[in-house]
């Protein structure tokens, strides 16, 4: 039996190609295409009075200029609201080009097509748009106050309002022996993938076919959306996703205005058109996330057990709502983490502001939810003078209570039922890994040297792998090579490796014989997309099921050829053989030949399948009525519900007593995503996620001024952490299999980022002795918090400086 | 936009004389950012990369004459001893790629108050050499910065070099940035002790409309410092020095930090710099005295 590949830390097979510059990204394609550029609104809120393009018309190399007036039919209508929900009160979406109003700086108003991008940008610079500026609405407070409204025809800025309740939380809180209220605040950040958005379209007028390349997280979604807008049949549109330089959520949004305008213009002009986003466009005109204000009221008993939890969330969704209210739904459901909340009530209002749209960014509302819950846990511990880990343990759902129904509806519209998990075991592991019980001594020793150190802990549960489905197609070529296709897309997750590992085991072929294609509607038209940590769960399961179908067929055909019982056959190293008698066997490639009865021979191997040389059975047609030619298997995986991965992070920080600079000394992770397909890839995902968690906690923010201008729209001023800021990550795994899918796996893509803000806030709080309620926190902000604390403007934590290791103290 | 590419220094000076609105460019680490961000559309660029000599440095009396185009990498590699504060600042500039291209001439030309080279030039009393078709003139760095991005350089002049006096005592440079590397300083500070003249030099970056000095702090420290033995300064004196440096700053609130934090951090950097320079002074007593 060959080595099982599932679970092995296999080096990623795509990396050599990608890190040696052999990747093919969107902008590497279409050298002969016309280039598009966009005139974008310089105002956060304005009415377009007039557009004067005459200045651009004599630019040498200009091909076309388009405004909303040039659009008709579905293209002239607002873009779709992708995920409708009954809680949406007034769902506004943008136009492909602004019609009358603009609602954020960067909104596309005019499209220019030219010989190359230089010419296009020159023409953009000569187009004069006359705006009547209107009042901007920036920030949650202004949006909630609604003295100014973002969208004409609305009386306030509330896009959606949702209340979910399990039990009577307010009554439970009122009756509880202890009660705390917290006001929490998280700022905007963004995915900022290395490669921005990009679209390249080829219209073939003779075949009436559109080929669209897009740097997207969903090929099938883009295909359907573009077909609908351009009035094409699905069969007339092929979407191919090239190598993608990161997505992290922002590229699941579709169709972008540019994603419609580029193919529309390609068809109108009968010429290839391409647009590759620049960094400034990405900052201002793509999407952001995270910004929320939360008011938490919690009632609890003297052991720290939650009796009632009431959370009120104000969520900034930016100028439009194209992706619906997935983010605040995720926040309000995933907030519960590994805990039993007692009675729970959560209410959110999703608010329009005149800023870039807000759509899922890795973590997708969970970092905010975890921030709310974990800040609450720490506040309870401080209130009761309890060890923070003990308060968490007192509230855990126990392994024997699984599956556990939280009584809410999750973001996939299905019940929020945790499938499996062992939270007490995770807590023990993380405490051991970070040395939780010994930290008091370390902190005291550090303090004696004039140093400030603190430790934090944060737990999360992450719904991963939501449906509705993904498909897998596996085909054995007559060469014996195996081609695997799944519809969802790849942005660096290592799908080529992980899916090949799964197929290698299922089929018994070496990984080197397997190639994997993702995100190409020509190979797998039925698909959803890559988001919500669903790649491995959904496509992993789908390709496993498809490979099983193929294997069944291969064994059936080989059994005929070998005159053996299919049950006695196995596939080893690409060869079907009789178990125990390996000399009696047939190559999988030959089985592929036999699977496809031929009239014509084209090489030596195919002769075996022709009418006069193949084995003939005159009682049966060459292809049976219930069979089909070829050695292929297609199957789809559609889960009952999401799987729920979980984890716990612990971090040790040091804050400079003078400059208030914050340094991470240790970062520990215990992670449970069920069965690991490839621990190397999972750890890589955790590392990347932690880097983005640190980013959101200490560095990244979107700095809008009150006029709605983004002040830090460059990598000079929007600070991502570098290798010099990302700590070494110490990881321990727990593998609690999911009972929901054939492989027992759960998603891992987002996990690392989720508790970042919560755990670092907890550690800074522990070092400083006063509550941290806003993230991110910069040295400048920490300095001002200290000042307020010194002047008595912030209350000290009740149990400050004695909040870990009480058992030992 | 016109692109002028002189092959000699004389041609460059002639070009600048004819087109005083032309912007000189070498590494492009500032100029290209401004052009890319559409903050600036100069009518012409003068490419100085072909002009011989700008990337060279040589001894000049006791000190060093540093060509305006010597990249920061060159300063780090060669001038750690001859210009310790400037070399320390050069080491902290951006990333290796930018240090390979960026130069002190560019910092002086752009005159952003956040330029890392300015505080050391102020603290060490360096001199800027300006040239035009009319001749050469030398302006002390301490008289060079006139206002926000305004300097003593006339429109027809190019920056030829910087004259760095030989150090006569310990020098220090430090900055606070939100990130450890590749970050525009929230605040920066340079300090130079001059045992020969028994003076103290300071330079403040990112905390005012121009790079600044703290003359009051300089005089105070020069008077308090034990120039014979470099005895540790009393805590109160170090603290006072920090206050005086902070008082000299004129910071604003912006994306990177508040004015209050900048003043505070500057005082911390100044205290640390003075205490460490005093320690250096004691250790290297024989060398420096």
mmCIF file of C-alpha atoms in Angstrom, chain B residues 43-275:
data_model
loop_
_atom_site.group_PDB
_atom_site.id
_atom_site.type_symbol
_atom_site.label_atom_id
_atom_site.label_comp_id
_atom_site.label_asym_id
_atom_site.label_seq_id
_atom_site.Cartn_x
_atom_site.Cartn_y
_atom_site.Cartn_z
ATOM 1 C CA UNK B 43 6.913 70.718 -16.264
ATOM 2 C CA UNK B 44 10.342 69.098 -16.539
ATOM 3 C CA UNK B 45 12.595 66.596 -14.806
ATOM 4 C CA UNK B 46 16.380 66.819 -14.786
ATOM 5 C CA UNK B 47 17.825 63.352 -14.532
ATOM 6 C CA UNK B 48 21.115 63.607 -12.642
ATOM 7 C CA UNK B 49 21.996 59.933 -12.709
ATOM 8 C CA UNK B 50 24.431 60.354 -15.609
ATOM 9 C CA UNK B 51 26.303 63.241 -13.997
ATOM 10 C CA UNK B 52 29.691 61.982 -12.798
ATOM 11 C CA UNK B 53 30.800 62.590 -9.257
ATOM 12 C CA UNK B 54 27.457 63.042 -7.545
ATOM 13 C CA UNK B 55 27.600 59.542 -6.136
ATOM 14 C CA UNK B 56 31.077 60.000 -4.685
ATOM 15 C CA UNK B 57 32.382 61.119 -1.339
ATOM 16 C CA UNK B 58 35.880 62.172 -0.290
ATOM 17 C CA UNK B 59 37.789 63.535 2.665
ATOM 18 C CA UNK B 60 37.547 67.286 2.905
ATOM 19 C CA UNK B 61 39.868 68.706 5.507
ATOM 20 C CA UNK B 62 38.959 66.886 8.740
ATOM 21 C CA UNK B 63 35.539 66.117 7.478
ATOM 22 C CA UNK B 64 33.834 64.532 4.504
ATOM 23 C CA UNK B 65 32.385 65.989 1.340
ATOM 24 C CA UNK B 66 29.406 63.791 0.546
ATOM 25 C CA UNK B 67 28.133 63.965 -3.028
ATOM 26 C CA UNK B 68 24.436 64.774 -3.081
ATOM 27 C CA UNK B 69 23.634 61.512 -4.839
ATOM 28 C CA UNK B 70 25.503 59.041 -2.617
ATOM 29 C CA UNK B 71 22.835 56.459 -1.795
ATOM 30 C CA UNK B 72 22.047 55.723 1.839
ATOM 31 C CA UNK B 73 23.558 52.266 1.420
ATOM 32 C CA UNK B 74 26.899 53.926 0.638
ATOM 33 C CA UNK B 75 26.655 56.074 3.760
ATOM 34 C CA UNK B 76 25.876 53.038 5.910
ATOM 35 C CA UNK B 77 28.785 51.118 4.420
ATOM 36 C CA UNK B 78 31.434 53.840 4.467
ATOM 37 C CA UNK B 79 30.613 56.619 6.899
ATOM 38 C CA UNK B 80 29.772 54.890 10.162
ATOM 39 C CA UNK B 81 32.907 56.413 11.700
ATOM 40 C CA UNK B 82 33.052 59.739 9.864
ATOM 41 C CA UNK B 83 29.370 60.615 10.324
ATOM 42 C CA UNK B 84 27.865 58.342 12.983
ATOM 43 C CA UNK B 85 24.492 60.091 13.385
ATOM 44 C CA UNK B 86 23.934 60.372 9.645
ATOM 45 C CA UNK B 87 24.966 56.744 9.152
ATOM 46 C CA UNK B 88 22.561 55.667 11.893
ATOM 47 C CA UNK B 89 19.783 57.637 10.238
ATOM 48 C CA UNK B 90 20.700 56.180 6.837
ATOM 49 C CA UNK B 91 20.468 52.709 8.309
ATOM 50 C CA UNK B 92 16.893 53.387 9.399
ATOM 51 C CA UNK B 93 15.697 54.744 6.061
ATOM 52 C CA UNK B 94 12.899 52.662 4.539
ATOM 53 C CA UNK B 95 13.985 49.379 2.956
ATOM 54 C CA UNK B 96 17.210 48.064 1.365
ATOM 55 C CA UNK B 97 15.822 48.822 -2.094
ATOM 56 C CA UNK B 98 15.084 52.426 -1.198
ATOM 57 C CA UNK B 99 18.411 52.819 0.590
ATOM 58 C CA UNK B 100 20.070 51.737 -2.651
ATOM 59 C CA UNK B 101 18.424 54.612 -4.506
ATOM 60 C CA UNK B 102 17.632 57.385 -2.050
ATOM 61 C CA UNK B 103 20.206 60.023 -1.158
ATOM 62 C CA UNK B 104 20.782 62.961 1.188
ATOM 63 C CA UNK B 105 20.523 65.315 -1.787
ATOM 64 C CA UNK B 106 17.016 64.047 -2.393
ATOM 65 C CA UNK B 107 16.052 64.539 1.240
ATOM 66 C CA UNK B 108 17.370 68.110 1.105
ATOM 67 C CA UNK B 109 15.690 68.821 -2.213
ATOM 68 C CA UNK B 110 12.293 67.579 -1.041
ATOM 69 C CA UNK B 111 12.789 69.065 2.449
ATOM 70 C CA UNK B 112 10.011 66.990 3.975
ATOM 71 C CA UNK B 113 10.168 67.435 7.746
ATOM 72 C CA UNK B 114 10.036 63.644 8.000
ATOM 73 C CA UNK B 115 13.254 63.114 6.003
ATOM 74 C CA UNK B 116 15.559 60.972 8.093
ATOM 75 C CA UNK B 117 18.738 62.775 7.043
ATOM 76 C CA UNK B 118 17.756 66.204 8.341
ATOM 77 C CA UNK B 119 18.136 65.787 12.118
ATOM 78 C CA UNK B 120 21.747 64.538 11.880
ATOM 79 C CA UNK B 121 22.679 67.346 9.481
ATOM 80 C CA UNK B 122 21.278 69.896 11.938
ATOM 81 C CA UNK B 123 22.811 68.305 15.012
ATOM 82 C CA UNK B 124 26.290 68.047 13.485
ATOM 83 C CA UNK B 125 26.245 71.491 11.879
ATOM 84 C CA UNK B 126 26.708 70.130 8.374
ATOM 85 C CA UNK B 127 26.906 72.501 5.420
ATOM 86 C CA UNK B 128 24.953 72.248 2.178
ATOM 87 C CA UNK B 129 26.838 73.028 -1.011
ATOM 88 C CA UNK B 130 24.638 74.672 -3.642
ATOM 89 C CA UNK B 131 25.738 75.319 -7.201
ATOM 90 C CA UNK B 132 24.448 77.268 -10.156
ATOM 91 C CA UNK B 133 25.930 78.617 -13.353
ATOM 92 C CA UNK B 134 26.796 81.651 -11.227
ATOM 93 C CA UNK B 135 29.005 79.666 -8.857
ATOM 94 C CA UNK B 136 28.994 77.720 -5.630
ATOM 95 C CA UNK B 137 27.732 78.795 -2.227
ATOM 96 C CA UNK B 138 27.729 77.025 1.075
ATOM 97 C CA UNK B 139 24.758 77.249 3.423
ATOM 98 C CA UNK B 140 24.812 75.694 6.882
ATOM 99 C CA UNK B 141 22.055 73.107 7.311
ATOM 100 C CA UNK B 142 20.951 75.165 10.299
ATOM 101 C CA UNK B 143 20.041 77.989 7.899
ATOM 102 C CA UNK B 144 18.804 75.817 5.061
ATOM 103 C CA UNK B 145 15.234 74.974 6.057
ATOM 104 C CA UNK B 146 13.026 78.016 5.750
ATOM 105 C CA UNK B 147 9.440 76.780 5.808
ATOM 106 C CA UNK B 148 7.238 73.869 4.835
ATOM 107 C CA UNK B 149 9.199 72.290 1.979
ATOM 108 C CA UNK B 150 10.912 75.644 1.447
ATOM 109 C CA UNK B 151 14.687 75.918 1.631
ATOM 110 C CA UNK B 152 17.531 78.339 1.034
ATOM 111 C CA UNK B 153 18.133 76.750 -2.361
ATOM 112 C CA UNK B 154 17.350 79.152 -5.178
ATOM 113 C CA UNK B 155 15.370 77.882 -8.140
ATOM 114 C CA UNK B 156 18.393 77.963 -10.431
ATOM 115 C CA UNK B 157 20.556 75.995 -8.004
ATOM 116 C CA UNK B 158 21.271 72.300 -7.660
ATOM 117 C CA UNK B 159 22.424 70.610 -4.471
ATOM 118 C CA UNK B 160 25.956 69.457 -5.136
ATOM 119 C CA UNK B 161 27.131 68.014 -1.848
ATOM 120 C CA UNK B 162 26.969 68.086 1.901
ATOM 121 C CA UNK B 163 30.021 68.881 4.023
ATOM 122 C CA UNK B 164 30.080 66.768 7.138
ATOM 123 C CA UNK B 165 32.380 67.984 9.905
ATOM 124 C CA UNK B 166 34.544 65.391 11.607
ATOM 125 C CA UNK B 167 32.845 64.143 14.776
ATOM 126 C CA UNK B 168 34.372 65.411 17.991
ATOM 127 C CA UNK B 169 32.263 63.342 20.337
ATOM 128 C CA UNK B 170 29.435 60.844 20.423
ATOM 129 C CA UNK B 171 26.467 61.174 18.099
ATOM 130 C CA UNK B 172 23.053 59.555 18.340
ATOM 131 C CA UNK B 173 20.021 59.156 16.132
ATOM 132 C CA UNK B 174 16.689 57.606 17.061
ATOM 133 C CA UNK B 175 13.182 57.569 15.732
ATOM 134 C CA UNK B 176 9.761 56.285 16.650
ATOM 135 C CA UNK B 177 7.685 54.785 13.892
ATOM 136 C CA UNK B 178 4.481 52.819 14.206
ATOM 137 C CA UNK B 179 6.188 49.973 12.406
ATOM 138 C CA UNK B 180 9.787 48.819 12.791
ATOM 139 C CA UNK B 181 10.802 49.448 9.198
ATOM 140 C CA UNK B 182 9.565 51.147 6.045
ATOM 141 C CA UNK B 183 7.675 53.746 7.938
ATOM 142 C CA UNK B 184 7.565 57.500 7.891
ATOM 143 C CA UNK B 185 8.826 58.568 11.305
ATOM 144 C CA UNK B 186 6.278 59.663 13.884
ATOM 145 C CA UNK B 187 9.160 61.636 15.361
ATOM 146 C CA UNK B 188 12.949 61.485 15.077
ATOM 147 C CA UNK B 189 15.835 63.033 16.941
ATOM 148 C CA UNK B 190 19.588 63.424 16.488
ATOM 149 C CA UNK B 191 22.142 64.516 19.028
ATOM 150 C CA UNK B 192 25.843 65.396 18.652
ATOM 151 C CA UNK B 193 28.272 66.213 21.432
ATOM 152 C CA UNK B 194 31.223 68.298 20.309
ATOM 153 C CA UNK B 195 34.056 68.048 22.823
ATOM 154 C CA UNK B 196 36.229 70.512 20.926
ATOM 155 C CA UNK B 197 33.807 73.386 21.004
ATOM 156 C CA UNK B 198 32.005 72.023 24.058
ATOM 157 C CA UNK B 199 28.692 72.422 22.327
ATOM 158 C CA UNK B 200 25.699 70.176 21.905
ATOM 159 C CA UNK B 201 23.817 69.900 18.620
ATOM 160 C CA UNK B 202 20.243 68.720 18.168
ATOM 161 C CA UNK B 203 17.966 67.941 15.252
ATOM 162 C CA UNK B 204 14.243 67.148 15.340
ATOM 163 C CA UNK B 205 12.331 65.440 12.557
ATOM 164 C CA UNK B 206 8.601 64.952 11.886
ATOM 165 C CA UNK B 207 7.582 67.355 14.608
ATOM 166 C CA UNK B 208 7.142 70.667 12.869
ATOM 167 C CA UNK B 209 6.725 72.319 9.493
ATOM 168 C CA UNK B 210 10.484 71.988 8.929
ATOM 169 C CA UNK B 211 13.259 69.990 10.513
ATOM 170 C CA UNK B 212 14.039 71.842 13.739
ATOM 171 C CA UNK B 213 16.724 72.448 16.321
ATOM 172 C CA UNK B 214 16.221 72.863 20.015
ATOM 173 C CA UNK B 215 18.629 75.720 20.799
ATOM 174 C CA UNK B 216 17.511 76.054 24.396
ATOM 175 C CA UNK B 217 18.110 72.360 24.971
ATOM 176 C CA UNK B 218 21.506 72.606 23.285
ATOM 177 C CA UNK B 219 22.656 75.449 25.528
ATOM 178 C CA UNK B 220 21.290 73.765 28.616
ATOM 179 C CA UNK B 221 23.006 70.459 27.899
ATOM 180 C CA UNK B 222 26.293 72.123 26.965
ATOM 181 C CA UNK B 223 26.279 73.930 30.290
ATOM 182 C CA UNK B 224 25.255 70.900 32.355
ATOM 183 C CA UNK B 225 27.470 68.335 30.690
ATOM 184 C CA UNK B 226 30.681 67.237 32.364
ATOM 185 C CA UNK B 227 33.042 67.809 29.416
ATOM 186 C CA UNK B 228 36.034 66.586 31.442
ATOM 187 C CA UNK B 229 34.864 63.179 32.543
ATOM 188 C CA UNK B 230 31.412 62.746 31.047
ATOM 189 C CA UNK B 231 29.913 61.991 34.440
ATOM 190 C CA UNK B 232 26.310 60.788 34.268
ATOM 191 C CA UNK B 233 23.966 63.739 34.233
ATOM 192 C CA UNK B 234 21.563 64.007 37.121
ATOM 193 C CA UNK B 235 18.134 62.572 36.359
ATOM 194 C CA UNK B 236 16.632 66.036 36.679
ATOM 195 C CA UNK B 237 18.991 67.481 34.065
ATOM 196 C CA UNK B 238 18.241 64.702 31.602
ATOM 197 C CA UNK B 239 14.579 65.247 32.200
ATOM 198 C CA UNK B 240 14.894 69.001 31.714
ATOM 199 C CA UNK B 241 16.766 68.402 28.463
ATOM 200 C CA UNK B 242 13.896 66.263 27.216
ATOM 201 C CA UNK B 243 11.414 68.960 28.141
ATOM 202 C CA UNK B 244 13.390 71.614 26.323
ATOM 203 C CA UNK B 245 13.643 69.487 23.188
ATOM 204 C CA UNK B 246 9.913 68.770 23.292
ATOM 205 C CA UNK B 247 9.185 72.445 23.816
ATOM 206 C CA UNK B 248 11.124 73.313 20.664
ATOM 207 C CA UNK B 249 8.943 71.035 18.548
ATOM 208 C CA UNK B 250 5.910 72.317 16.712
ATOM 209 C CA UNK B 251 4.078 69.070 15.949
ATOM 210 C CA UNK B 252 0.632 68.506 14.546
ATOM 211 C CA UNK B 253 -1.970 65.749 14.864
ATOM 212 C CA UNK B 254 -2.009 63.458 11.855
ATOM 213 C CA UNK B 255 -2.518 59.875 10.753
ATOM 214 C CA UNK B 256 0.718 58.788 12.367
ATOM 215 C CA UNK B 257 0.283 60.254 15.808
ATOM 216 C CA UNK B 258 -1.032 63.131 17.859
ATOM 217 C CA UNK B 259 0.915 66.303 18.594
ATOM 218 C CA UNK B 260 0.854 65.394 22.273
ATOM 219 C CA UNK B 261 2.333 61.968 21.629
ATOM 220 C CA UNK B 262 4.980 63.449 19.355
ATOM 221 C CA UNK B 263 6.129 65.884 22.031
ATOM 222 C CA UNK B 264 6.144 63.125 24.604
ATOM 223 C CA UNK B 265 8.024 60.659 22.413
ATOM 224 C CA UNK B 266 10.498 63.335 21.424
ATOM 225 C CA UNK B 267 11.262 64.041 25.073
ATOM 226 C CA UNK B 268 11.805 60.316 25.620
ATOM 227 C CA UNK B 269 14.106 60.019 22.606
ATOM 228 C CA UNK B 270 16.034 63.118 23.695
ATOM 229 C CA UNK B 271 16.511 61.815 27.230
ATOM 230 C CA UNK B 272 17.637 58.436 25.996
ATOM 231 C CA UNK B 273 19.976 59.988 23.430
ATOM 232 C CA UNK B 274 21.616 62.269 25.966
ATOM 233 C CA UNK B 275 22.047 59.553 28.573
#
